[in-house]
Amino acid sequence: MLSPSEPQASNSEPTPIFSQKLVDCCHIRLPDTPKPTSAIHYEGRYYAFVKFFPSVETARQKAALMTRRGNLVLLTRIPKGLVLWVHEADAQPL
């Protein structure tokens, strides 16, 4: 599983896919964003919604791209596909 203190260590390893049941759904407020954002809370960190993907391959490609750009990301599985989430260090829970 993903350690909260270490982002994905290697670009060659695919981003793990978590069950939606393992995370807490919530809303967060981000700096310079007037409306609350859909988010998840996992191991003490808040992750903002990025995008829904119907296929694992596309979701993992986008997650890998964001990881290469220095972002800490999670993928969660839902009945119709996967959701990509990005860590938001400045998030404020509602």
mmCIF file of C-alpha atoms in Angstrom:
data_model
loop_
_atom_site.group_PDB
_atom_site.id
_atom_site.type_symbol
_atom_site.label_atom_id
_atom_site.label_comp_id
_atom_site.label_asym_id
_atom_site.label_seq_id
_atom_site.Cartn_x
_atom_site.Cartn_y
_atom_site.Cartn_z
ATOM 1 C CA MET A 1 0.000 0.000 0.000
ATOM 2 C CA LEU A 2 0.970 3.610 -0.417
ATOM 3 C CA SER A 3 2.813 5.181 2.481
ATOM 4 C CA PRO A 4 1.643 8.719 3.301
ATOM 5 C CA SER A 5 5.241 9.843 3.808
ATOM 6 C CA GLU A 6 6.504 8.609 0.454
ATOM 7 C CA PRO A 7 5.092 9.402 -2.982
ATOM 8 C CA GLN A 8 5.271 6.685 -5.598
ATOM 9 C CA ALA A 9 8.941 5.729 -5.528
ATOM 10 C CA SER A 10 9.359 4.712 -9.124
ATOM 11 C CA ASN A 11 7.846 5.859 -12.372
ATOM 12 C CA SER A 12 8.013 2.264 -13.625
ATOM 13 C CA GLU A 13 5.587 0.950 -11.001
ATOM 14 C CA PRO A 14 1.919 1.577 -11.761
ATOM 15 C CA THR A 15 -0.155 3.665 -9.376
ATOM 16 C CA PRO A 16 -2.005 1.333 -6.996
ATOM 17 C CA ILE A 17 -5.775 1.113 -7.305
ATOM 18 C CA PHE A 18 -7.699 1.309 -4.034
ATOM 19 C CA SER A 19 -11.242 0.261 -3.290
ATOM 20 C CA GLN A 20 -13.485 3.286 -2.728
ATOM 21 C CA LYS A 21 -14.376 1.638 0.613
ATOM 22 C CA LEU A 22 -10.830 2.236 1.927
ATOM 23 C CA VAL A 23 -11.072 6.025 1.687
ATOM 24 C CA ASP A 24 -13.368 8.595 3.269
ATOM 25 C CA CYS A 25 -15.286 10.803 0.831
ATOM 26 C CA CYS A 26 -15.516 14.486 1.757
ATOM 27 C CA HIS A 27 -15.300 18.034 0.432
ATOM 28 C CA ILE A 28 -12.377 20.404 0.821
ATOM 29 C CA ARG A 29 -11.729 24.075 0.296
ATOM 30 C CA LEU A 30 -8.648 25.013 -1.726
ATOM 31 C CA PRO A 31 -6.880 28.381 -1.755
ATOM 32 C CA ASP A 32 -8.141 30.623 -4.582
ATOM 33 C CA THR A 33 -11.119 28.320 -5.225
ATOM 34 C CA PRO A 34 -14.494 29.768 -4.192
ATOM 35 C CA LYS A 35 -16.471 26.504 -4.251
ATOM 36 C CA PRO A 36 -15.787 23.316 -2.283
ATOM 37 C CA THR A 37 -14.104 20.481 -4.180
ATOM 38 C CA SER A 38 -14.939 16.770 -4.024
ATOM 39 C CA ALA A 39 -12.184 14.917 -2.236
ATOM 40 C CA ILE A 40 -11.119 11.832 -0.353
ATOM 41 C CA HIS A 41 -9.239 11.514 2.920
ATOM 42 C CA TYR A 42 -6.682 8.706 3.104
ATOM 43 C CA GLU A 43 -3.967 8.147 5.731
ATOM 44 C CA GLY A 44 -4.128 11.722 6.987
ATOM 45 C CA ARG A 45 -4.024 13.415 3.575
ATOM 46 C CA TYR A 46 -6.644 15.067 1.402
ATOM 47 C CA TYR A 47 -6.828 14.266 -2.306
ATOM 48 C CA ALA A 48 -8.892 16.375 -4.711
ATOM 49 C CA PHE A 49 -10.941 14.884 -7.549
ATOM 50 C CA VAL A 50 -9.184 15.079 -10.926
ATOM 51 C CA LYS A 51 -11.081 12.911 -13.398
ATOM 52 C CA PHE A 52 -13.129 9.749 -13.961
ATOM 53 C CA PHE A 53 -11.745 7.122 -16.360
ATOM 54 C CA PRO A 54 -13.724 4.170 -17.738
ATOM 55 C CA SER A 55 -10.568 2.076 -18.330
ATOM 56 C CA VAL A 56 -7.639 1.049 -16.137
ATOM 57 C CA GLU A 57 -5.091 1.668 -18.894
ATOM 58 C CA THR A 58 -6.054 5.304 -19.463
ATOM 59 C CA ALA A 59 -6.317 6.007 -15.728
ATOM 60 C CA ARG A 60 -2.864 4.577 -15.063
ATOM 61 C CA GLN A 61 -1.359 6.551 -17.969
ATOM 62 C CA LYS A 62 -2.720 9.840 -16.593
ATOM 63 C CA ALA A 63 -1.662 8.915 -13.045
ATOM 64 C CA ALA A 64 1.869 8.148 -14.267
ATOM 65 C CA LEU A 65 2.022 11.488 -16.098
ATOM 66 C CA MET A 66 0.953 13.394 -12.980
ATOM 67 C CA THR A 67 3.441 11.433 -10.849
ATOM 68 C CA ARG A 68 6.279 12.285 -13.250
ATOM 69 C CA ARG A 69 5.295 15.942 -12.823
ATOM 70 C CA GLY A 70 5.812 15.638 -9.069
ATOM 71 C CA ASN A 71 2.251 15.015 -7.871
ATOM 72 C CA LEU A 72 1.191 12.420 -5.320
ATOM 73 C CA VAL A 73 -1.859 10.645 -6.735
ATOM 74 C CA LEU A 74 -4.308 7.856 -5.892
ATOM 75 C CA LEU A 75 -6.677 5.833 -8.038
ATOM 76 C CA THR A 76 -9.917 4.448 -6.628
ATOM 77 C CA ARG A 77 -12.166 1.862 -8.211
ATOM 78 C CA ILE A 78 -15.890 2.546 -8.581
ATOM 79 C CA PRO A 79 -18.503 0.392 -10.357
ATOM 80 C CA LYS A 80 -18.136 2.152 -13.741
ATOM 81 C CA GLY A 81 -14.356 2.663 -13.780
ATOM 82 C CA LEU A 82 -11.655 4.520 -11.879
ATOM 83 C CA VAL A 83 -11.249 7.946 -10.331
ATOM 84 C CA LEU A 84 -7.956 9.853 -10.209
ATOM 85 C CA TRP A 85 -7.230 11.991 -7.137
ATOM 86 C CA VAL A 86 -4.297 14.366 -6.475
ATOM 87 C CA HIS A 87 -2.879 15.255 -3.069
ATOM 88 C CA GLU A 88 -3.620 18.829 -1.984
ATOM 89 C CA ALA A 89 -1.280 19.935 0.793
ATOM 90 C CA ASP A 90 -3.187 23.206 1.336
ATOM 91 C CA ALA A 91 -6.644 21.621 1.543
ATOM 92 C CA GLN A 92 -8.979 22.688 4.336
ATOM 93 C CA PRO A 93 -11.695 20.182 5.320
ATOM 94 C CA LEU A 94 -15.285 21.396 5.450
#
